[in-house]
Coordinates of C-alpha atoms in Angstrom, one line a residue:
X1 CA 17.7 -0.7 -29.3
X2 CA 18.1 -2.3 -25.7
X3 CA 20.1 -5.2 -25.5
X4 CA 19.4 -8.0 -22.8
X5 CA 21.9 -7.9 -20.1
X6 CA 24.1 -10.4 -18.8
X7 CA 22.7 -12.0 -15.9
X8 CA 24.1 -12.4 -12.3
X9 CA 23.0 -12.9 -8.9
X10 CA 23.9 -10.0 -6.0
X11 CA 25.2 -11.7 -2.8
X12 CA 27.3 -9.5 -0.1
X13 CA 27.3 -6.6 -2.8
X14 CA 29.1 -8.9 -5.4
X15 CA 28.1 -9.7 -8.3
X16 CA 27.5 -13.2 -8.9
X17 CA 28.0 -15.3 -12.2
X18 CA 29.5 -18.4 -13.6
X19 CA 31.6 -20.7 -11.2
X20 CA 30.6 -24.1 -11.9
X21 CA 26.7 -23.3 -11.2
X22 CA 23.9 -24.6 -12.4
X23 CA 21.9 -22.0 -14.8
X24 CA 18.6 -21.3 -16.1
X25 CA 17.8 -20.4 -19.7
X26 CA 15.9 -17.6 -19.9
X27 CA 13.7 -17.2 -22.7
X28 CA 12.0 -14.7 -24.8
X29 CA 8.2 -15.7 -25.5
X30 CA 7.6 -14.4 -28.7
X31 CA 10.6 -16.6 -30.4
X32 CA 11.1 -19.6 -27.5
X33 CA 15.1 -18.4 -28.1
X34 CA 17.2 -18.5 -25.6
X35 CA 18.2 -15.0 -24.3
X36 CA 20.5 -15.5 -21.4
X37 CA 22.1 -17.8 -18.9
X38 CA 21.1 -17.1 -15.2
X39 CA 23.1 -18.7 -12.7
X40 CA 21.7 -20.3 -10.0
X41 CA 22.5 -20.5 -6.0
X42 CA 23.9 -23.6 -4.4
X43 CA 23.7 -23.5 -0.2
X44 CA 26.8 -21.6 0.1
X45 CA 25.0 -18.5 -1.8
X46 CA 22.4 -19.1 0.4
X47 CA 23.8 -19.0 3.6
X48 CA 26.2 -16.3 2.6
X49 CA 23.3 -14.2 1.9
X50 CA 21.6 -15.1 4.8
X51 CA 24.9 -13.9 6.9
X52 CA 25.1 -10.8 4.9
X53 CA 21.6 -10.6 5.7
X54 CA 22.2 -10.3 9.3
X55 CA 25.0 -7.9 9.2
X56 CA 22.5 -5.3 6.7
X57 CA 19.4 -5.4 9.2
X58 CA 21.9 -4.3 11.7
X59 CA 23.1 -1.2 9.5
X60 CA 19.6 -0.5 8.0
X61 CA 16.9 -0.8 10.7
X62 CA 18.9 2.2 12.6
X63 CA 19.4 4.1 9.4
X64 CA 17.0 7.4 10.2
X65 CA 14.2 7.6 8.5
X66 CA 15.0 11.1 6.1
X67 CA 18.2 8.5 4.9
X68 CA 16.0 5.8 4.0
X69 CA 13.5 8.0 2.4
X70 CA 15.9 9.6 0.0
X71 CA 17.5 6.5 -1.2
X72 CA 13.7 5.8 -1.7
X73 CA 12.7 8.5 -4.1
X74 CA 16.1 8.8 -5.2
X75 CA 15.5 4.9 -6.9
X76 CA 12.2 6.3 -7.5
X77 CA 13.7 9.1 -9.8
X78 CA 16.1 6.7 -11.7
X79 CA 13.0 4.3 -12.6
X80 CA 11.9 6.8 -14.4
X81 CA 14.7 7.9 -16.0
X82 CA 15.3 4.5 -16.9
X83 CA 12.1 3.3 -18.0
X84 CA 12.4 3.0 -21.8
X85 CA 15.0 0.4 -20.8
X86 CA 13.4 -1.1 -18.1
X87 CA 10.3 -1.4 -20.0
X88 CA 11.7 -3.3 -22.8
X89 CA 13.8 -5.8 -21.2
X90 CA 10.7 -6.3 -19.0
X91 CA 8.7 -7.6 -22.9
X92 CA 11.9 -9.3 -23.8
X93 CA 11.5 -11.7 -20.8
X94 CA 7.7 -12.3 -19.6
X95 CA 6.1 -11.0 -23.3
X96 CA 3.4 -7.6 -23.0
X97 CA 3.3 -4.8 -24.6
X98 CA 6.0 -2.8 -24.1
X99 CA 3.0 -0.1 -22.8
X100 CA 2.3 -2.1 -20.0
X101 CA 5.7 -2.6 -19.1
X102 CA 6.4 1.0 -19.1
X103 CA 3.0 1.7 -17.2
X104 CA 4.4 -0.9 -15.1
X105 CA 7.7 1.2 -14.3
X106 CA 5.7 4.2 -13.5
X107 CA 4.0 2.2 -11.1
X108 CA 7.1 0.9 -9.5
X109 CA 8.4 4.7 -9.0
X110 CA 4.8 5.6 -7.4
X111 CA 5.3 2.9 -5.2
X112 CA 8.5 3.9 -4.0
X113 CA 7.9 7.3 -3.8
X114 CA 5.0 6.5 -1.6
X115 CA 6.7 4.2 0.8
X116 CA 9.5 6.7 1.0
X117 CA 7.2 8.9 2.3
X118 CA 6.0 6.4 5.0
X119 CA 9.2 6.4 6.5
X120 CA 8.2 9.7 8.0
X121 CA 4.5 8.1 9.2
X122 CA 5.7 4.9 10.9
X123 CA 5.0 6.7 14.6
X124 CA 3.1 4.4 17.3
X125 CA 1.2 6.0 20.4
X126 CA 1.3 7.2 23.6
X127 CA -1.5 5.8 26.2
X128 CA -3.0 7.8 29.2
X129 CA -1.0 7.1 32.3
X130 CA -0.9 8.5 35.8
X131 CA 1.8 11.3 36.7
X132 CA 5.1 10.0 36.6
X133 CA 4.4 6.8 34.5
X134 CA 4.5 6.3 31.2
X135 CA 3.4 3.5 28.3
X136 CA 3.9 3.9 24.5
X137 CA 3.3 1.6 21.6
X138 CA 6.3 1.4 18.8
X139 CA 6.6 0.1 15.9
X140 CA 9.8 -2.1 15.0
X141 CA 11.0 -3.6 11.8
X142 CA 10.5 -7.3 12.2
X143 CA 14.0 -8.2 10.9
X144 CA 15.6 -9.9 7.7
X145 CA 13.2 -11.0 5.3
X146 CA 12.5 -13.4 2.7
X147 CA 10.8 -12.2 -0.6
X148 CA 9.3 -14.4 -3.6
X149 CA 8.0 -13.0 -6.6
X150 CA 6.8 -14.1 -9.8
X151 CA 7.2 -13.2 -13.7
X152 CA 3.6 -12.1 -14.3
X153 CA 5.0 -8.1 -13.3
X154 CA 8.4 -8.7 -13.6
X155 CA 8.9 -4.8 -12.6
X156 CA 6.0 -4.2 -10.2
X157 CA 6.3 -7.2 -7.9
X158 CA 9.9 -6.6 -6.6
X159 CA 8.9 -3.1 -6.5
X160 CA 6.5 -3.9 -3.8
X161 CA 8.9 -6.5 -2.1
X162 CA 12.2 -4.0 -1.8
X163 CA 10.1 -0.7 -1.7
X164 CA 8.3 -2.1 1.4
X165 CA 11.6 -3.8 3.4
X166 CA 13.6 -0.8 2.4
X167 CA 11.1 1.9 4.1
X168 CA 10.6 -0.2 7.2
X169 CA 14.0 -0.6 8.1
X170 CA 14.4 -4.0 7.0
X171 CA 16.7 -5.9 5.0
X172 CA 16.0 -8.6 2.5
X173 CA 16.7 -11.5 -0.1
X174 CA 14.7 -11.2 -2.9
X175 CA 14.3 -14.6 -4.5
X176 CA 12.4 -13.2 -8.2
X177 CA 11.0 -15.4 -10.4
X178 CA 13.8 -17.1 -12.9
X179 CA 11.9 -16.4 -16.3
X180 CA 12.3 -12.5 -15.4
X181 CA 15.6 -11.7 -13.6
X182 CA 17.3 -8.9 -15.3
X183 CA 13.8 -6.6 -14.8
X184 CA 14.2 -7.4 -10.6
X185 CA 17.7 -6.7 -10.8
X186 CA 17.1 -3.3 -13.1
X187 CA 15.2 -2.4 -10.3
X188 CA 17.4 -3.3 -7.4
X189 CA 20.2 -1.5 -9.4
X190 CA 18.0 1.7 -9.2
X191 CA 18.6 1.2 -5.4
X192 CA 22.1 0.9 -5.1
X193 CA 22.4 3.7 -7.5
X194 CA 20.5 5.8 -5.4
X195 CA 22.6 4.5 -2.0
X196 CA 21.2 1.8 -0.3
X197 CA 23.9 -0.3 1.4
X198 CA 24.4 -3.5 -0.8
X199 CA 23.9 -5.4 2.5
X200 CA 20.4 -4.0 3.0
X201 CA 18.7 -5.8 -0.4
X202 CA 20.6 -9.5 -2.5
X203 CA 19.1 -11.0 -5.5
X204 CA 19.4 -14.4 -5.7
X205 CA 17.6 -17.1 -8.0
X206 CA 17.7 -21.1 -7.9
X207 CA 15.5 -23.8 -8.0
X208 CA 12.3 -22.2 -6.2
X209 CA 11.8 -25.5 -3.3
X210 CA 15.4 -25.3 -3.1
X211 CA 15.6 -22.0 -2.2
X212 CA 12.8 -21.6 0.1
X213 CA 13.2 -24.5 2.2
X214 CA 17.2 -23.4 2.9
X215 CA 16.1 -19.7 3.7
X216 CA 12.6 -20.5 5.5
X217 CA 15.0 -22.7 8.0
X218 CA 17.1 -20.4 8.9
X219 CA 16.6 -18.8 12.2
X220 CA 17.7 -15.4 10.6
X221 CA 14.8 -15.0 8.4
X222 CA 12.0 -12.9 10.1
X223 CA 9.5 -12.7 7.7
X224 CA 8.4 -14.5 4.4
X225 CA 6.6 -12.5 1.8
X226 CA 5.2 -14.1 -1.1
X227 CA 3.3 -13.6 -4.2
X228 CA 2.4 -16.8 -6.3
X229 CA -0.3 -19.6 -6.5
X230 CA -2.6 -20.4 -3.4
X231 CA -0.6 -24.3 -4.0
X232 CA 2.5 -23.5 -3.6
X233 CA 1.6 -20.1 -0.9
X234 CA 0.2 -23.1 1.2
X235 CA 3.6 -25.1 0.9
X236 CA 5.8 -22.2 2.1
X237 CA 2.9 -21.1 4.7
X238 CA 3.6 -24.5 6.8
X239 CA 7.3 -24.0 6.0
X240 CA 7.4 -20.4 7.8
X241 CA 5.5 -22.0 10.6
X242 CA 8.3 -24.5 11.7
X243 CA 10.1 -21.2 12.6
X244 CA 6.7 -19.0 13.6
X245 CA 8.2 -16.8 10.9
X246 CA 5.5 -13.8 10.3
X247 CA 3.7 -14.0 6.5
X248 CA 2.3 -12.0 3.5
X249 CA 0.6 -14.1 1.2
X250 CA -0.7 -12.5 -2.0
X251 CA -2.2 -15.9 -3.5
X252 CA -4.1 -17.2 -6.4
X253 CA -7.8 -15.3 -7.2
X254 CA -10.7 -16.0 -9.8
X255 CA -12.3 -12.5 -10.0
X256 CA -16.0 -12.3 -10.0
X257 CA -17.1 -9.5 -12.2
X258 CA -20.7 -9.5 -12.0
X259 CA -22.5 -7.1 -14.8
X260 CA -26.1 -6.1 -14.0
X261 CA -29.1 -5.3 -16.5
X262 CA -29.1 -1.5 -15.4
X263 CA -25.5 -1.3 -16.8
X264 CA -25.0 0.0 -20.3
X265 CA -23.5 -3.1 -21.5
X266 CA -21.0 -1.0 -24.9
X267 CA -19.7 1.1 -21.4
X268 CA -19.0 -2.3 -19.5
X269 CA -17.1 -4.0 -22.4
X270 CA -15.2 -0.9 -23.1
X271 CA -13.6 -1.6 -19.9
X272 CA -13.8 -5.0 -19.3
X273 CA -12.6 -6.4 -22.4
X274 CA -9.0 -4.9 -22.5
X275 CA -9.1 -5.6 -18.4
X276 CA -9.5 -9.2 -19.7
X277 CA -6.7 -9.3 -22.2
X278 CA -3.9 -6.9 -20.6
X279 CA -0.8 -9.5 -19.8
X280 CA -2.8 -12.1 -21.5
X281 CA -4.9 -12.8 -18.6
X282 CA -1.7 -13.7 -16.6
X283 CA -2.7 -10.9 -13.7
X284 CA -4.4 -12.2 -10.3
X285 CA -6.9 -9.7 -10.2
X286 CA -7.7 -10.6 -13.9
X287 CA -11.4 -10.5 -14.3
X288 CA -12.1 -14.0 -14.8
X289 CA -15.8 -15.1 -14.1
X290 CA -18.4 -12.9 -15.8
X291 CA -21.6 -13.2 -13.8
X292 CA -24.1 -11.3 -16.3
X293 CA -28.0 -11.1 -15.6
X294 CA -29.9 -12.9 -18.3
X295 CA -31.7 -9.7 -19.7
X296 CA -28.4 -8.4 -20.9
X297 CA -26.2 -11.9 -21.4
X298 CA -26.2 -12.2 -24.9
X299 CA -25.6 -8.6 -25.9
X300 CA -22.5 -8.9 -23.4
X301 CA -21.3 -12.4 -24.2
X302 CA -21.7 -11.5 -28.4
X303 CA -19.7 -7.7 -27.7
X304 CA -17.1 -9.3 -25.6
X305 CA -16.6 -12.0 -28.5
X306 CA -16.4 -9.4 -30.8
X307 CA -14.2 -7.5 -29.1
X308 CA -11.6 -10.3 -28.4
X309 CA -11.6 -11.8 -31.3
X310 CA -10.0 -8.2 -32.6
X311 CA -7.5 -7.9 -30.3
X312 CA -4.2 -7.5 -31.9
X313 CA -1.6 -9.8 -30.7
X314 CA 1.9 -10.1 -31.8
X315 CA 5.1 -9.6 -30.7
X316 CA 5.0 -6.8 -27.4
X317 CA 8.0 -5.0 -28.6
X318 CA 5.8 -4.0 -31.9
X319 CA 3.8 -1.2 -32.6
X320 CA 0.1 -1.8 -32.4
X321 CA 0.2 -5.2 -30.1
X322 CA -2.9 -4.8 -28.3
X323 CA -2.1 -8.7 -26.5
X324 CA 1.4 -10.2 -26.5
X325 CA 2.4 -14.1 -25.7
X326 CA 2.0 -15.6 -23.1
X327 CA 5.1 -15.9 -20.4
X328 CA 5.8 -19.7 -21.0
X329 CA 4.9 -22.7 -22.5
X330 CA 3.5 -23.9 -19.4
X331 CA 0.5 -21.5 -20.1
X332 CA -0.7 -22.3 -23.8
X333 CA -0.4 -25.8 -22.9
X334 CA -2.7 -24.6 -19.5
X335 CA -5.3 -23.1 -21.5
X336 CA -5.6 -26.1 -24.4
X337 CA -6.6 -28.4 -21.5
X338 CA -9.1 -25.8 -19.9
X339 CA -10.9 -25.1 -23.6
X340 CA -11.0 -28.7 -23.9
X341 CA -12.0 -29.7 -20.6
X342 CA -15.1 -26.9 -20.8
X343 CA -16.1 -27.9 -23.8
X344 CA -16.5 -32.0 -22.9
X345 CA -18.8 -30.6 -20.2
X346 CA -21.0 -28.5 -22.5
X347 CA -19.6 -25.3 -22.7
X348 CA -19.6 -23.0 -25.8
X349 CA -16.3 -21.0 -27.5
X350 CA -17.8 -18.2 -28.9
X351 CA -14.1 -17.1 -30.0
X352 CA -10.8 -18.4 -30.1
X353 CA -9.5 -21.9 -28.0
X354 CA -6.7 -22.1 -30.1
X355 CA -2.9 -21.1 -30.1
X356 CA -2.0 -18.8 -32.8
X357 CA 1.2 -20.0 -34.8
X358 CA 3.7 -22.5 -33.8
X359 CA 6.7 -20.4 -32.4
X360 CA 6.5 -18.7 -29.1
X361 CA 3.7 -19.0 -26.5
X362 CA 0.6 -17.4 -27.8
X363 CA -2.9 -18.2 -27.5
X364 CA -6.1 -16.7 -28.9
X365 CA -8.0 -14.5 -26.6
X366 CA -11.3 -16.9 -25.9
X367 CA -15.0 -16.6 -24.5
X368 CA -16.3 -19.5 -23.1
X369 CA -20.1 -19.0 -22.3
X370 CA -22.3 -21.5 -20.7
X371 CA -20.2 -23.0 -18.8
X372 CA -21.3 -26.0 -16.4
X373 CA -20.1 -25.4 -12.7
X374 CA -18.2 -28.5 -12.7
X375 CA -15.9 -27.6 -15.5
X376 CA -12.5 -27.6 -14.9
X377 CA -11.8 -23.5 -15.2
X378 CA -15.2 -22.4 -13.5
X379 CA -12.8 -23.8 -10.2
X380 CA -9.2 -23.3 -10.8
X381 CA -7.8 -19.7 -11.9
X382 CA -7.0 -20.1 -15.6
X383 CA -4.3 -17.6 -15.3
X384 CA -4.8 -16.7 -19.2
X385 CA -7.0 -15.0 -21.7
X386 CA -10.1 -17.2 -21.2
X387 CA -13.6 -14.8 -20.2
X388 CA -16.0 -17.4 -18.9
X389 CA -19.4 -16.2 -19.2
X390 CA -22.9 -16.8 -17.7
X391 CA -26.3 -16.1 -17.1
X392 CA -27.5 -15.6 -13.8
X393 CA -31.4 -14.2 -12.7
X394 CA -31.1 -12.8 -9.6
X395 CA -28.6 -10.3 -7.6
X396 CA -28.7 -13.7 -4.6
X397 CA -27.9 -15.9 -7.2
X398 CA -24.8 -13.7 -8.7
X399 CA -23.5 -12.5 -5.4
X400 CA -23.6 -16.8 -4.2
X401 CA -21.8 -17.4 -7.6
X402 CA -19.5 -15.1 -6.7
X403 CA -18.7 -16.5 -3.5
X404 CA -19.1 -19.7 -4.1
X405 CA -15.0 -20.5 -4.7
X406 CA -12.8 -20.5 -1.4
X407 CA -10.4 -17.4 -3.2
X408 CA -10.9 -13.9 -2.2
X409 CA -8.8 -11.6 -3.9
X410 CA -10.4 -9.0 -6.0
X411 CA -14.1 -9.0 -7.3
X412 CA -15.6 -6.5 -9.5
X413 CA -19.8 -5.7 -10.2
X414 CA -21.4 -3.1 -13.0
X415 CA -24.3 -1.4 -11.6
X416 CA -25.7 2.0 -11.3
X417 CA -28.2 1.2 -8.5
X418 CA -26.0 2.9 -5.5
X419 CA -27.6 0.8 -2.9
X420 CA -26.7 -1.6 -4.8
X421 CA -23.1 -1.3 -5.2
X422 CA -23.1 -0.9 -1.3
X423 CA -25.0 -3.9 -0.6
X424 CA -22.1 -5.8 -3.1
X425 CA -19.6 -3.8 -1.2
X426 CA -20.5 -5.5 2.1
X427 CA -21.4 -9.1 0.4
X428 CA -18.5 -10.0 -2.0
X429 CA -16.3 -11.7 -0.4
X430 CA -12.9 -10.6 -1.4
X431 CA -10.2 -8.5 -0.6
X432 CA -10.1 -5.4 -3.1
X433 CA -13.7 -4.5 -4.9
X434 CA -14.1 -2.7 -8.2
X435 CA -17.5 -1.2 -8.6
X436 CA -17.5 0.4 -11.9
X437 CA -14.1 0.2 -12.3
X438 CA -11.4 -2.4 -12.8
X439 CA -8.7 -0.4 -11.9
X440 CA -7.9 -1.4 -7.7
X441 CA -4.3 -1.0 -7.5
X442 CA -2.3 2.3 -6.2
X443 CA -0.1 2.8 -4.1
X444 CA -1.8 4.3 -1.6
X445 CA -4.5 1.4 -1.4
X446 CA -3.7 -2.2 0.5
X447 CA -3.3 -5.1 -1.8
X448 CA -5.0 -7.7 0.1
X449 CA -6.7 -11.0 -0.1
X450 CA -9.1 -13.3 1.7
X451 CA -9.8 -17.0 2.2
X452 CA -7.8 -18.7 0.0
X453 CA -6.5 -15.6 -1.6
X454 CA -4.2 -14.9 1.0
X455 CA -3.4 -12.6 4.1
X456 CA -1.4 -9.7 4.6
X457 CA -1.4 -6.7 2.7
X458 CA 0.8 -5.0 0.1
X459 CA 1.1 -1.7 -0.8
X460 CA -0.1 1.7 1.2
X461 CA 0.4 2.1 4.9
X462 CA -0.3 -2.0 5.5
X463 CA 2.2 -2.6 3.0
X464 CA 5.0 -1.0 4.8
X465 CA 3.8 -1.9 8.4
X466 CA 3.2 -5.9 7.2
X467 CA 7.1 -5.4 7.4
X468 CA 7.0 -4.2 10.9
X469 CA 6.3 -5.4 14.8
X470 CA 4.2 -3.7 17.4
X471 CA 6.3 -3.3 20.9
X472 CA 4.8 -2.0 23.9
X473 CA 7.0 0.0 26.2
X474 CA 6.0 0.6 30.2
X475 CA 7.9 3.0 32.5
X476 CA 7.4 3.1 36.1

């Protein structure tokens, strides 16, 4: 049986616990019991880090790129090797199914592998020029940067923040979320096991404003990456601007998944339904608002009732959880105040709205249907496993539902008319599009939003060269 670690932060290559500090209680969702300590950074962490920082974009950004590759798949190779681990401290702390959590770790090793193998693609151009002149375009990694991720993928998202910095040539300070910080620092370990300098990549946790606001100011700090809420991505957006520090923001969505009448509807929910319960809704690409065409509303709103209201949750470290907790209280509590709020305004639960038990964080999986446009959670991303549900005529009137909120992350449509799916292609307005599908993520594929949803991509090529700078080079 894993135990749960003990926790530290990793500043200058040390280890960092203990010493007065303020800490964090990190708790396990199913129970609400305390599973560790974390200590937290004061400013002399912060700006020890930042110096170390420096001194490991120095070492790493003329590191050749075969060097930085094989400390890549090398990390890579231990994830997997690891994984069982991994994948069960990962459910200790943030609450899914241990399957997720180890489909999760095999992501993080694709990732990683992939970027590895961008080291050897990160090659710029060389323009037409007369005889005896010459004019080529580089890429350069931008520098030290500053990386933010939440507890939703405790494993995948600071995959994607080291994975990226690592293959570029940069180094970084990866602030993870505090509810999850012995899966980031599983990962990171992976890393330094595999050789990357301990000045290249620091983990360091603290209260989140507090942090940001003492790295964000620092004229060190190149680049701010970010995944989190549009809210607070809009807060550290005009905080990297004092400094005209360079930004990915992988913000807050409200997926569209619009299900037409030429769909087979049992096909659609097949898919859709465990989409809508994986990490208990708690994913930003979660399919959120079901825009279904009249003829076929009912027969989807009844199956996807059906099929939630079987969903097996329970404890993610058990056999047969189909749905575990949610991460923390902050998100049963969320979802009481949306079901209530709907259903003042006239909305319909056709299952669930309730919280299941009274210890840990877990909440029935719900359908909404009917929902009136001024509702609460047809406007703000619910971040939970609430389907909202309703009936639209028209294709105009389901693509302008689906456009009509300012986020832009992913979107998703049912259809088998092909022109069709290319006319939704081109008039969704979001970042990543699932036709048929709801799988959008690889690592190969740019993890993007629009709008409100954020700028900057993750993942594939973009991912790696967000961490870059373009030079141009003239010789007389």
């Amino acid at each position: 049986m894993t135990q749960y670690p003990a926790l530290h932060m990793v500043i200058d290559g040390e280890k960092v616990s203990g010493g007065g500090r303020r800490t964090f209680d990190v708790v396990n969702p199913v129970t609400g019991e305390t599973l560790a300590e974390l200590p937290l950074a004061d400013k002399a962490d912060l700006d020890r880090a930042l110096e170390t920082a420096q001194r490991g974009y120095r070492i790493w950004r003329y590191t050749p790129a075969a060097e930085r590759a094989k400390v890549l798949h090398g990390a890579a190779a231990l994830i997997r090797q690891r994984a069982d681990d991994l994948a069960r401290i990962a459910t200790m702390e943030e609450g899914k199914p241990v399957g997720e959590t180890k489909i999760e770790c095999m992501a993080s090793a694709g990732w990683f592998d992939f970027a590895a193998g961008e080291c050897q693609r990160l090659y710029g151009r060389e323009l037409v020029r007369p005889v005896g002149q010459r004019s080529v375009v580089r890429w350069e990694p931008v520098g030290p940067i500053a990386a933010f991720a939440p507890w939703n993928f405790p494993l995948g998202n600071p995959s994607r923040k080291l994975g990226a910095a690592v293959a570029a040539g940069c180094s970084i300070i990866l602030k993870s979320a505090e509810e999850t910080p012995a899966s980031a620092l599983g990962i990171l370990q992976c890393l330094y096991d595999a050789g990357l300098p301990k000045e290249v990549a620091q983990a360091v946790f603290g209260v989140p404003d507090k942090v940001s606001s003492h790295l964000l100011a620092s004229p060190i700090i190149k680049k701010l990456s970010f995944t989190g809420s549009t809210v607070v991505g809009k807060h550290l957006a005009k905080l990297a601007a004092d400094n005209m520090i360079r930004t990915t923001m992988e913000l807050g969505g409200h997926g569209p998944v619009l299900v037409f009448d030429d769909a087979d509807v049992d096909t659609v929910l097949a898919t859709a339904a465990p989409g809508k319960t994986r990490n208990a809704g708690q994913v930003c690409v979660s399919l959120t608002r079901f825009i279904v065409q009249e003829n076929v509303f009912e027969k989807f709103r009844d199956g996807m009732a059906e099929r939630l209201a079987a969903t097996v949750v329970g404890d993610g470290l058990k056999d047969g959880t189909q749905m575990g907790p949610m991460a923390n209280p902050r998100r049963p509590d969320a979802m009481e105040k949306f079901v209530a709020n709907a259903k003042d305004k006239g909305a319909r639960v056709n299952t669930g709205g309730e919280r299941i038990g009274n210890q840990g964080y877990f909440f029935q999986p719900t359908v909404l249907s009917e929902i009136p446009l001024d509702a609460e959670v047809m406007n703000e991303e619910p971040f939970g496993p609430l389907a909202l549900i309703n009936p639209y005529k028209s294709e105009d009137d389901m693509i302008a539902e689906a456009n009509r909120l300012p986020y832009g992350l992913a979107g998703y449509a049912w259809t088998n008319d092909v022109k069709r799916q290319r006319r939704l292609a081109d008039e969704v307005e979001v970042g990543m599009m699932g036709i048929n599908t709801h799988m959008i993520a690889g690592p190969d594929a740019p993890f993007q939003g629009v709008q409100w949803s954020g700028h900057g991509s993750e993942d594939g090529p973009e991912g790696v060269k967000a961490c870059m700078v373009v030079k141009a080079v003239h010789e007389g």
